[in-house]
PDB file of C-alpha atoms in Angstrom:
ATOM      1  CA  UNK A 100      -8.496  21.469   4.849  1.00  0.00           C
ATOM      2  CA  UNK A 101      -6.233  24.242   5.896  1.00  0.00           C
ATOM      3  CA  UNK A 102      -3.980  23.704   8.970  1.00  0.00           C
ATOM      4  CA  UNK A 103      -5.182  25.610  12.086  1.00  0.00           C
ATOM      5  CA  UNK A 104      -2.493  24.682  14.749  1.00  0.00           C
ATOM      6  CA  UNK A 105       0.714  22.968  14.987  1.00  0.00           C
ATOM      7  CA  UNK A 106       2.438  20.483  17.348  1.00  0.00           C
ATOM      8  CA  UNK A 107       6.093  20.160  17.591  1.00  0.00           C
ATOM      9  CA  UNK A 108       7.545  17.241  19.718  1.00  0.00           C
ATOM     10  CA  UNK A 109      11.442  16.959  20.454  1.00  0.00           C
ATOM     11  CA  UNK A 110      12.379  13.699  22.230  1.00  0.00           C
ATOM     12  CA  UNK A 111      15.560  14.012  24.416  1.00  0.00           C
ATOM     13  CA  UNK A 112      17.605  11.777  26.244  1.00  0.00           C
ATOM     14  CA  UNK A 113      20.502  13.507  28.106  1.00  0.00           C
ATOM     15  CA  UNK A 114      20.686  16.379  25.892  1.00  0.00           C
ATOM     16  CA  UNK A 115      21.511  19.194  28.284  1.00  0.00           C
ATOM     17  CA  UNK A 116      24.279  20.657  25.916  1.00  0.00           C
ATOM     18  CA  UNK A 117      22.380  20.711  22.667  1.00  0.00           C
ATOM     19  CA  UNK A 118      18.835  20.784  23.533  1.00  0.00           C
ATOM     20  CA  UNK A 119      19.024  24.579  24.373  1.00  0.00           C
ATOM     21  CA  UNK A 120      19.943  25.711  20.965  1.00  0.00           C
ATOM     22  CA  UNK A 121      17.245  23.181  19.312  1.00  0.00           C
ATOM     23  CA  UNK A 122      14.503  24.764  21.420  1.00  0.00           C
ATOM     24  CA  UNK A 123      15.636  28.480  20.658  1.00  0.00           C
ATOM     25  CA  UNK A 124      15.718  27.802  16.870  1.00  0.00           C
ATOM     26  CA  UNK A 125      12.054  26.139  17.247  1.00  0.00           C
ATOM     27  CA  UNK A 126      10.749  29.394  19.160  1.00  0.00           C
ATOM     28  CA  UNK A 127      12.247  31.492  16.256  1.00  0.00           C
ATOM     29  CA  UNK A 128      10.279  29.309  13.792  1.00  0.00           C
ATOM     30  CA  UNK A 129       7.133  29.164  15.706  1.00  0.00           C
ATOM     31  CA  UNK A 130       7.028  33.134  15.962  1.00  0.00           C
ATOM     32  CA  UNK A 131       7.042  33.216  12.119  1.00  0.00           C
ATOM     33  CA  UNK A 132       4.103  31.102  11.946  1.00  0.00           C
ATOM     34  CA  UNK A 133       0.532  32.332  11.337  1.00  0.00           C
ATOM     35  CA  UNK A 134      -1.083  29.640  13.263  1.00  0.00           C
ATOM     36  CA  UNK A 135      -0.795  28.690  16.999  1.00  0.00           C
ATOM     37  CA  UNK A 136       2.291  26.433  17.727  1.00  0.00           C
ATOM     38  CA  UNK A 137       2.795  24.080  20.721  1.00  0.00           C
ATOM     39  CA  UNK A 138       6.365  22.959  21.445  1.00  0.00           C
ATOM     40  CA  UNK A 139       6.912  19.873  23.488  1.00  0.00           C
ATOM     41  CA  UNK A 140       9.995  18.499  24.828  1.00  0.00           C
ATOM     42  CA  UNK A 141       9.616  14.629  25.799  1.00  0.00           C
ATOM     43  CA  UNK A 142      12.569  13.920  28.247  1.00  0.00           C
ATOM     44  CA  UNK A 143      13.259  10.250  28.362  1.00  0.00           C
ATOM     45  CA  UNK A 144      15.087   9.203  31.433  1.00  0.00           C
ATOM     46  CA  UNK A 145      17.254  11.953  31.573  1.00  0.00           C
ATOM     47  CA  UNK A 146      20.005  12.242  34.295  1.00  0.00           C
ATOM     48  CA  UNK A 147      22.107  14.936  33.031  1.00  0.00           C
ATOM     49  CA  UNK A 148      20.163  18.113  33.928  1.00  0.00           C
ATOM     50  CA  UNK A 149      18.289  18.422  30.632  1.00  0.00           C
ATOM     51  CA  UNK A 150      15.310  19.338  32.645  1.00  0.00           C
ATOM     52  CA  UNK A 151      16.961  22.270  33.747  1.00  0.00           C
ATOM     53  CA  UNK A 152      17.731  23.924  30.194  1.00  0.00           C
ATOM     54  CA  UNK A 153      14.050  24.127  28.988  1.00  0.00           C
ATOM     55  CA  UNK A 154      12.940  27.688  28.651  1.00  0.00           C
ATOM     56  CA  UNK A 155       9.598  29.144  29.106  1.00  0.00           C
ATOM     57  CA  UNK A 156       7.057  28.386  26.434  1.00  0.00           C
ATOM     58  CA  UNK A 157       7.996  24.919  26.039  1.00  0.00           C
ATOM     59  CA  UNK A 158       5.693  22.222  27.504  1.00  0.00           C
ATOM     60  CA  UNK A 159       7.562  19.250  29.204  1.00  0.00           C
ATOM     61  CA  UNK A 160       6.651  15.605  29.208  1.00  0.00           C
ATOM     62  CA  UNK A 161       8.923  13.261  31.530  1.00  0.00           C
ATOM     63  CA  UNK A 162       8.953   9.527  30.573  1.00  0.00           C
ATOM     64  CA  UNK A 163      11.146   6.540  31.369  1.00  0.00           C
ATOM     65  CA  UNK A 164      10.902   4.671  27.854  1.00  0.00           C
ATOM     66  CA  UNK A 165      14.678   4.808  26.898  1.00  0.00           C
ATOM     67  CA  UNK A 166      12.912   4.429  23.426  1.00  0.00           C
ATOM     68  CA  UNK A 167      12.948   7.359  20.876  1.00  0.00           C
ATOM     69  CA  UNK A 168       9.991   5.820  18.974  1.00  0.00           C
ATOM     70  CA  UNK A 169       7.780   5.509  22.085  1.00  0.00           C
ATOM     71  CA  UNK A 170       8.816   9.037  23.231  1.00  0.00           C
ATOM     72  CA  UNK A 171       7.716  10.604  20.050  1.00  0.00           C
ATOM     73  CA  UNK A 172       4.536   8.713  20.198  1.00  0.00           C
ATOM     74  CA  UNK A 173       3.750   9.445  23.668  1.00  0.00           C
ATOM     75  CA  UNK A 174       4.461  13.035  22.839  1.00  0.00           C
ATOM     76  CA  UNK A 175       2.125  13.363  20.000  1.00  0.00           C
ATOM     77  CA  UNK A 176      -0.523  11.033  22.022  1.00  0.00           C
ATOM     78  CA  UNK A 177      -0.472  13.217  25.202  1.00  0.00           C
ATOM     79  CA  UNK A 178      -0.535  16.656  23.576  1.00  0.00           C
ATOM     80  CA  UNK A 179      -2.111  16.009  20.184  1.00  0.00           C
ATOM     81  CA  UNK A 180      -5.259  13.851  21.138  1.00  0.00           C
ATOM     82  CA  UNK A 181      -7.163  17.100  21.696  1.00  0.00           C
ATOM     83  CA  UNK A 182      -6.284  18.682  18.626  1.00  0.00           C
ATOM     84  CA  UNK A 183      -8.544  18.376  15.443  1.00  0.00           C
ATOM     85  CA  UNK A 184      -7.843  16.463  12.154  1.00  0.00           C
ATOM     86  CA  UNK A 185      -6.561  19.883  10.527  1.00  0.00           C
ATOM     87  CA  UNK A 186      -3.604  20.236  13.064  1.00  0.00           C
ATOM     88  CA  UNK A 187      -0.008  19.534  11.768  1.00  0.00           C
ATOM     89  CA  UNK A 188       2.266  17.318  13.785  1.00  0.00           C
ATOM     90  CA  UNK A 189       6.098  17.779  13.167  1.00  0.00           C
ATOM     91  CA  UNK A 190       9.176  16.661  15.193  1.00  0.00           C
ATOM     92  CA  UNK A 191      12.693  17.191  15.047  1.00  0.00           C
ATOM     93  CA  UNK A 192      15.775  15.876  17.186  1.00  0.00           C
ATOM     94  CA  UNK A 193      17.293  17.542  20.318  1.00  0.00           C
ATOM     95  CA  UNK A 194      20.783  17.833  18.729  1.00  0.00           C
ATOM     96  CA  UNK A 195      19.161  19.641  15.605  1.00  0.00           C
ATOM     97  CA  UNK A 196      18.624  23.275  14.761  1.00  0.00           C
ATOM     98  CA  UNK A 197      15.688  24.008  12.507  1.00  0.00           C
ATOM     99  CA  UNK A 198      15.744  27.203  10.345  1.00  0.00           C
ATOM    100  CA  UNK A 199      13.467  30.302  11.214  1.00  0.00           C
ATOM    101  CA  UNK A 200      10.817  29.372   8.383  1.00  0.00           C
ATOM    102  CA  UNK A 201      11.096  25.362   9.062  1.00  0.00           C
ATOM    103  CA  UNK A 202       7.399  25.346  10.212  1.00  0.00           C
ATOM    104  CA  UNK A 203       6.171  27.932   7.839  1.00  0.00           C
ATOM    105  CA  UNK A 204       7.534  26.157   4.805  1.00  0.00           C
ATOM    106  CA  UNK A 205       6.244  22.809   5.961  1.00  0.00           C
ATOM    107  CA  UNK A 206       2.548  24.298   6.010  1.00  0.00           C
ATOM    108  CA  UNK A 207       3.224  25.588   2.497  1.00  0.00           C
ATOM    109  CA  UNK A 208       3.787  22.025   1.496  1.00  0.00           C
ATOM    110  CA  UNK A 209       0.787  20.993   3.674  1.00  0.00           C
ATOM    111  CA  UNK A 210      -1.555  22.889   1.134  1.00  0.00           C
ATOM    112  CA  UNK A 211      -1.339  19.732  -1.046  1.00  0.00           C
ATOM    113  CA  UNK A 212       0.676  17.287   0.880  1.00  0.00           C
ATOM    114  CA  UNK A 213      -0.094  14.830   3.939  1.00  0.00           C
ATOM    115  CA  UNK A 214       3.531  14.360   4.808  1.00  0.00           C
ATOM    116  CA  UNK A 215       6.682  16.585   4.493  1.00  0.00           C
ATOM    117  CA  UNK A 216       9.987  14.846   4.567  1.00  0.00           C
ATOM    118  CA  UNK A 217      12.954  17.153   4.775  1.00  0.00           C
ATOM    119  CA  UNK A 218      16.487  16.734   4.577  1.00  0.00           C
ATOM    120  CA  UNK A 219      19.466  17.285   6.839  1.00  0.00           C
ATOM    121  CA  UNK A 220      23.006  19.098   6.832  1.00  0.00           C
ATOM    122  CA  UNK A 221      25.871  18.500   8.990  1.00  0.00           C
ATOM    123  CA  UNK A 222      26.816  21.151  11.422  1.00  0.00           C
ATOM    124  CA  UNK A 223      30.433  20.267  11.784  1.00  0.00           C
ATOM    125  CA  UNK A 224      32.684  17.265  10.509  1.00  0.00           C
ATOM    126  CA  UNK A 225      35.463  17.937  12.793  1.00  0.00           C
ATOM    127  CA  UNK A 226      36.941  14.585  14.046  1.00  0.00           C
ATOM    128  CA  UNK A 227      35.892  12.676  11.112  1.00  0.00           C
ATOM    129  CA  UNK A 228      38.321  11.840   8.225  1.00  0.00           C
ATOM    130  CA  UNK A 229      37.628  13.815   4.845  1.00  0.00           C
ATOM    131  CA  UNK A 230      36.850  10.504   3.324  1.00  0.00           C
ATOM    132  CA  UNK A 231      33.884   9.903   5.516  1.00  0.00           C
ATOM    133  CA  UNK A 232      32.541  13.307   4.543  1.00  0.00           C
ATOM    134  CA  UNK A 233      33.165  12.632   1.049  1.00  0.00           C
ATOM    135  CA  UNK A 234      31.317   9.325   0.924  1.00  0.00           C
ATOM    136  CA  UNK A 235      28.292  10.790   2.864  1.00  0.00           C
ATOM    137  CA  UNK A 236      27.597  13.456   0.843  1.00  0.00           C
ATOM    138  CA  UNK A 237      28.147  11.480  -2.420  1.00  0.00           C
ATOM    139  CA  UNK A 238      25.562   8.869  -1.180  1.00  0.00           C
ATOM    140  CA  UNK A 239      23.239  11.548   0.388  1.00  0.00           C
ATOM    141  CA  UNK A 240      22.886  13.819  -2.591  1.00  0.00           C
ATOM    142  CA  UNK A 241      22.304  10.764  -5.020  1.00  0.00           C
ATOM    143  CA  UNK A 242      18.796  10.857  -6.021  1.00  0.00           C
ATOM    144  CA  UNK A 243      17.859   7.684  -8.187  1.00  0.00           C
ATOM    145  CA  UNK A 244      14.326   8.271  -8.198  1.00  0.00           C
ATOM    146  CA  UNK A 245      14.570  11.783  -8.954  1.00  0.00           C
ATOM    147  CA  UNK A 246      14.015  13.108  -5.304  1.00  0.00           C
ATOM    148  CA  UNK A 247      15.803  12.911  -2.315  1.00  0.00           C
ATOM    149  CA  UNK A 248      14.071  10.251  -0.602  1.00  0.00           C
ATOM    150  CA  UNK A 249      15.688  10.281   2.769  1.00  0.00           C
ATOM    151  CA  UNK A 250      13.492  10.163   6.013  1.00  0.00           C
ATOM    152  CA  UNK A 251      14.556  11.807   9.145  1.00  0.00           C
ATOM    153  CA  UNK A 252      12.998  12.263  12.426  1.00  0.00           C
ATOM    154  CA  UNK A 253      14.885  15.309  12.845  1.00  0.00           C
ATOM    155  CA  UNK A 254      12.793  16.952   9.775  1.00  0.00           C
ATOM    156  CA  UNK A 255       9.363  15.232   9.466  1.00  0.00           C
ATOM    157  CA  UNK A 256       5.739  16.609   9.434  1.00  0.00           C
ATOM    158  CA  UNK A 257       2.381  14.971   9.139  1.00  0.00           C
ATOM    159  CA  UNK A 258      -1.115  15.919   8.914  1.00  0.00           C
ATOM    160  CA  UNK A 259      -2.749  14.799  12.282  1.00  0.00           C
ATOM    161  CA  UNK A 260      -5.643  12.839  10.540  1.00  0.00           C
ATOM    162  CA  UNK A 261      -3.149  11.065   8.434  1.00  0.00           C
ATOM    163  CA  UNK A 262      -0.928  10.359  11.399  1.00  0.00           C
ATOM    164  CA  UNK A 263      -3.721   8.724  13.326  1.00  0.00           C
ATOM    165  CA  UNK A 264      -5.104   6.825  10.489  1.00  0.00           C
ATOM    166  CA  UNK A 265      -1.943   4.657  10.586  1.00  0.00           C
ATOM    167  CA  UNK A 266      -1.348   4.491  14.366  1.00  0.00           C
ATOM    168  CA  UNK A 267       1.478   7.079  14.603  1.00  0.00           C
ATOM    169  CA  UNK A 268       5.023   6.343  15.644  1.00  0.00           C
ATOM    170  CA  UNK A 269       5.604   2.768  16.786  1.00  0.00           C
ATOM    171  CA  UNK A 270       7.633   1.806  19.868  1.00  0.00           C
ATOM    172  CA  UNK A 271      10.901   1.310  18.206  1.00  0.00           C
ATOM    173  CA  UNK A 272      14.345   2.051  19.558  1.00  0.00           C
ATOM    174  CA  UNK A 273      15.396   3.251  15.975  1.00  0.00           C
ATOM    175  CA  UNK A 274      14.113   3.835  12.537  1.00  0.00           C
ATOM    176  CA  UNK A 275      10.858   4.625  13.902  1.00  0.00           C
ATOM    177  CA  UNK A 276      10.658   7.548  11.343  1.00  0.00           C
ATOM    178  CA  UNK A 277      11.232   5.426   8.391  1.00  0.00           C
ATOM    179  CA  UNK A 278       8.752   2.816   9.693  1.00  0.00           C
ATOM    180  CA  UNK A 279       6.065   5.588  10.012  1.00  0.00           C
ATOM    181  CA  UNK A 280       6.580   6.915   6.377  1.00  0.00           C
ATOM    182  CA  UNK A 281       6.496   3.377   4.913  1.00  0.00           C
ATOM    183  CA  UNK A 282       2.990   2.925   6.525  1.00  0.00           C
ATOM    184  CA  UNK A 283       1.823   6.330   5.501  1.00  0.00           C
ATOM    185  CA  UNK A 284       2.938   5.747   1.882  1.00  0.00           C
ATOM    186  CA  UNK A 285       1.260   2.310   1.971  1.00  0.00           C
ATOM    187  CA  UNK A 286      -2.117   4.224   3.187  1.00  0.00           C
ATOM    188  CA  UNK A 287      -1.833   6.463   0.151  1.00  0.00           C
ATOM    189  CA  UNK A 288      -0.439   9.622   1.945  1.00  0.00           C
ATOM    190  CA  UNK A 289       0.800  12.281  -0.440  1.00  0.00           C
ATOM    191  CA  UNK A 290       4.481  12.833   0.534  1.00  0.00           C
ATOM    192  CA  UNK A 291       6.322  15.970  -0.104  1.00  0.00           C
ATOM    193  CA  UNK A 292      10.039  15.162  -0.492  1.00  0.00           C
ATOM    194  CA  UNK A 293      11.300  18.893   0.293  1.00  0.00           C
ATOM    195  CA  UNK A 294      14.732  19.099  -0.170  1.00  0.00           C
ATOM    196  CA  UNK A 295      14.467  22.843   0.134  1.00  0.00           C
ATOM    197  CA  UNK A 296      13.791  22.230   3.999  1.00  0.00           C
ATOM    198  CA  UNK A 297      16.903  21.464   5.709  1.00  0.00           C
ATOM    199  CA  UNK A 298      17.664  20.836   9.124  1.00  0.00           C
ATOM    200  CA  UNK A 299      21.241  21.216  10.612  1.00  0.00           C
ATOM    201  CA  UNK A 300      22.177  18.233  12.587  1.00  0.00           C
ATOM    202  CA  UNK A 301      25.317  16.793  14.464  1.00  0.00           C
ATOM    203  CA  UNK A 302      27.801  14.177  13.094  1.00  0.00           C
ATOM    204  CA  UNK A 303      28.177  12.838  16.559  1.00  0.00           C
ATOM    205  CA  UNK A 304      29.184   9.146  16.960  1.00  0.00           C
ATOM    206  CA  UNK A 305      27.833   8.781  20.262  1.00  0.00           C
ATOM    207  CA  UNK A 306      23.931   8.786  19.270  1.00  0.00           C
ATOM    208  CA  UNK A 307      21.026   8.183  21.540  1.00  0.00           C
ATOM    209  CA  UNK A 308      19.637   5.080  19.729  1.00  0.00           C
ATOM    210  CA  UNK A 309      21.613   1.772  19.021  1.00  0.00           C
ATOM    211  CA  UNK A 310      21.969   2.700  15.241  1.00  0.00           C
ATOM    212  CA  UNK A 311      20.037   5.849  13.996  1.00  0.00           C
ATOM    213  CA  UNK A 312      21.892   8.755  12.414  1.00  0.00           C
ATOM    214  CA  UNK A 313      25.057   8.383  14.434  1.00  0.00           C
ATOM    215  CA  UNK A 314      25.271   4.632  13.550  1.00  0.00           C
ATOM    216  CA  UNK A 315      25.018   5.706   9.901  1.00  0.00           C
ATOM    217  CA  UNK A 316      28.057   7.909  10.178  1.00  0.00           C
ATOM    218  CA  UNK A 317      29.992   5.271  12.303  1.00  0.00           C
ATOM    219  CA  UNK A 318      29.188   2.678   9.486  1.00  0.00           C
ATOM    220  CA  UNK A 319      30.471   5.105   6.865  1.00  0.00           C
ATOM    221  CA  UNK A 320      33.632   5.446   8.776  1.00  0.00           C
ATOM    222  CA  UNK A 321      34.006   1.585   8.935  1.00  0.00           C
ATOM    223  CA  UNK A 322      33.200   1.092   5.440  1.00  0.00           C
ATOM    224  CA  UNK A 323      35.714   3.790   4.165  1.00  0.00           C
ATOM    225  CA  UNK A 324      38.219   2.575   6.549  1.00  0.00           C
ATOM    226  CA  UNK A 325      38.043  -1.130   4.799  1.00  0.00           C
ATOM    227  CA  UNK A 326      38.095   0.420   1.472  1.00  0.00           C
ATOM    228  CA  UNK A 327      41.330   2.322   2.027  1.00  0.00           C
ATOM    229  CA  UNK A 328      42.847  -1.056   3.666  1.00  0.00           C
ATOM    230  CA  UNK A 329      41.800  -2.916   0.594  1.00  0.00           C
ATOM    231  CA  UNK A 330      43.465  -0.299  -1.798  1.00  0.00           C
ATOM    232  CA  UNK A 331      46.657  -0.370   0.236  1.00  0.00           C
ATOM    233  CA  UNK A 332      46.778  -4.122   0.084  1.00  0.00           C
ATOM    234  CA  UNK A 333      46.508  -3.961  -3.785  1.00  0.00           C
TER     235      UNK A 333
END
């Protein structure tokens, strides 16, 4: 069943600084797509003027969840229920920038796959020790199963009928992306682990969830520091 429309949902909590770049990139990607694309920003309990940076062409949903999983779920529920089974649902993060063919490349995979899990690249490592970057890249590019195996809410797409069949995103404060892909896999979805579809994201430490990607970077820093202290103690 060919894809006939696309819905992109971006959750945002106090993202006035980064969201404009994210939405500009999405608009470019949408313009390169041969099917209609709806862009939706879900503003979750924003108090920093995020609402004022939304450009024309982007639909806005305001919520007070303070929960990224619920924000993503609400975006797809509010705007995706009216779409048919052949729609494509995709999502990214407000601090991320997609490439100009991001949507089009997902739709190429969607010819044979139910889910597309892409990768991320870090925009700027400034402020992080070189050891953190080195450790991150070594771990990120290790593919013990012959594929990348990473799941990022910043780079994830799924066919609408498969999304609804497993209940969509759960109301989780973090790892809602991993949870969704796990349930899709258990339901027999065909997952394309698309290493050639990368999204540029930030390496900020002050993330919008208790852990998430920012927490992962923080943990790498702690682990690296502990390792270095152990080496010096020998």
